[in-house]
């Protein structure tokens, strides 16, 4: 049917693995291998149509360095999907992905769709993260694994399309589980469970973090 | 702002590399001493062998981050463009040497943004390093593990904004944005990404004068936010849209306008009869010395500052290096008070 969905997707991962490049390639089909370091989260949107279902994606790009880790929750809360990016030539960046997986599962539970993305496959010759290891790990945590190259525009459309399909599925399952009728007020938080200290009646005040 | 040829000398004083009251000879001695010290520290990382570095993960991480960031800092600037630009090597070497100067902090993303204009002005490795060290003394806390500097500044900014415009503060709170995280980048690297390179040179030297008050950069934040308030509230922006809107102001803010507006706010605050203690502490204003002969404030309620009404005091600081392109004598007078006398 002609339904429409709005999803929030957040990109996380170590500095300089190519998060901004992935988003810019996907949303604006641009590539610049000397893109400035992201120091503050930014936000891009993309509309797509999947089998008659309209999807509005809000994609959040974040700062990567460990030092800015504390800002993560501000941007990943209410997310329907997370794209955890590592650089296939950088073993450390893959370890950082594991930390993000743990944190997201703990904070957002199983309803967030996780994608683990090995970027920079144009540098295959310098690969330091084995395909086997990455894929096995992804499977073990209920995530899907993808390989991309923002530089050569490889695998990116597929990644987002696939993620959207999974988020639609999750949203529909979630809706059915709720027994249809309940039209939740905060539409953006469809399918996402925030940790349970949230009061029944959500008021406007208060703020994020440190509940 | 200063004319460019003066910057190279003036910044050394403004940043505190040279004491204001030093003699020419003292400065020459200091420079000589500091040159030796710099090269001693530079040699330290230069002489680490590959084998040693394998066993030093922190040094390895610093180096890898620096290499990544140097490669993408101000690459459209003449001083850093192209593949084999000597500016890139200087940027790299100074940041590596800074790791040796302060190994606990090492390198955190954003620091290359702070160094780049300093190096551009100094055109000299040693001077740029020591000026950067002085600048980092001010900015250090922003980059520390707990980012205490960022937390403090965000709280201070919120205190100032509340006094200026409590209605806007309440609106931001209602949109989950009361912590002002959307100002993070402004504060982390002092607006470096929000203005053109040339504007940043001007803006930074104004801030280093600590005139008209300390923490003037927070008033710049207030001035920008005041300018955007209308749109944010009229369009009823939420958390996402506010952040997006603020991010997209980058390179679109008029530096002259915002400096004037921020100074106007500072004047208002200084003339405010019952300035809250917290505010005067942030701005370093002596509450007891609130001028009784001030011509402003008579028709002001004092409590509600509201929208700036441009209550300028007359300012008459002589200045040697105004860039002279501004219109209106009054405005020139106002702005000159921001330049170092």
mmCIF file of C-alpha atoms in Angstrom, chain A residues 11-21 35-39 61-69 84-94 96-97 100 119-120, chain B residues 61 64-69 72 107-110:
data_model
loop_
_atom_site.group_PDB
_atom_site.id
_atom_site.type_symbol
_atom_site.label_atom_id
_atom_site.label_comp_id
_atom_site.label_asym_id
_atom_site.label_seq_id
_atom_site.Cartn_x
_atom_site.Cartn_y
_atom_site.Cartn_z
ATOM 1 C CA UNK A 11 26.534 6.319 11.507
ATOM 2 C CA UNK A 12 29.102 5.423 14.109
ATOM 3 C CA UNK A 13 32.713 4.339 13.960
ATOM 4 C CA UNK A 14 36.289 5.382 14.587
ATOM 5 C CA UNK A 15 37.669 8.602 13.091
ATOM 6 C CA UNK A 16 38.573 8.603 9.424
ATOM 7 C CA UNK A 17 36.935 5.314 8.456
ATOM 8 C CA UNK A 18 34.702 7.103 5.956
ATOM 9 C CA UNK A 19 31.383 7.779 7.676
ATOM 10 C CA UNK A 20 30.937 11.212 6.149
ATOM 11 C CA UNK A 21 32.076 9.933 2.779
ATOM 12 C CA UNK A 35 36.931 15.739 3.649
ATOM 13 C CA UNK A 36 37.407 17.676 6.882
ATOM 14 C CA UNK A 37 37.141 15.838 10.186
ATOM 15 C CA UNK A 38 33.620 15.730 11.527
ATOM 16 C CA UNK A 39 33.607 17.364 14.948
ATOM 17 C CA UNK A 61 26.747 11.402 10.757
ATOM 18 C CA UNK A 62 28.826 11.617 13.932
ATOM 19 C CA UNK A 63 32.326 12.515 15.100
ATOM 20 C CA UNK A 64 34.507 9.447 15.310
ATOM 21 C CA UNK A 65 37.344 9.910 17.724
ATOM 22 C CA UNK A 66 37.154 8.088 21.020
ATOM 23 C CA UNK A 67 37.296 11.407 22.869
ATOM 24 C CA UNK A 68 33.897 12.338 21.481
ATOM 25 C CA UNK A 69 32.340 9.041 22.470
ATOM 26 C CA UNK A 84 28.792 0.862 12.214
ATOM 27 C CA UNK A 85 31.681 1.620 9.947
ATOM 28 C CA UNK A 86 35.266 0.377 9.992
ATOM 29 C CA UNK A 87 38.150 0.748 7.608
ATOM 30 C CA UNK A 88 39.226 -2.624 6.185
ATOM 31 C CA UNK A 89 42.848 -1.500 6.329
ATOM 32 C CA UNK A 90 42.633 -0.636 10.025
ATOM 33 C CA UNK A 91 42.242 -3.438 12.553
ATOM 34 C CA UNK A 92 41.694 -1.010 15.451
ATOM 35 C CA UNK A 93 38.688 0.501 13.741
ATOM 36 C CA UNK A 94 37.081 -2.939 13.630
ATOM 37 C CA UNK A 96 35.810 -0.014 17.871
ATOM 38 C CA UNK A 97 32.812 -1.357 15.979
ATOM 39 C CA UNK A 100 29.583 0.290 19.551
ATOM 40 C CA UNK A 119 34.620 0.568 3.971
ATOM 41 C CA UNK A 120 37.503 1.386 1.619
ATOM 42 C CA UNK B 61 47.727 6.213 17.753
ATOM 43 C CA UNK B 64 48.091 7.846 12.927
ATOM 44 C CA UNK B 65 45.449 10.411 13.919
ATOM 45 C CA UNK B 66 47.751 13.307 13.100
ATOM 46 C CA UNK B 67 48.532 11.873 9.690
ATOM 47 C CA UNK B 68 44.854 11.453 8.962
ATOM 48 C CA UNK B 69 43.966 14.954 10.088
ATOM 49 C CA UNK B 72 42.373 17.014 5.638
ATOM 50 C CA UNK B 107 46.570 14.637 19.886
ATOM 51 C CA UNK B 108 42.812 14.997 19.784
ATOM 52 C CA UNK B 109 40.835 15.763 16.670
ATOM 53 C CA UNK B 110 40.187 19.460 16.350
#
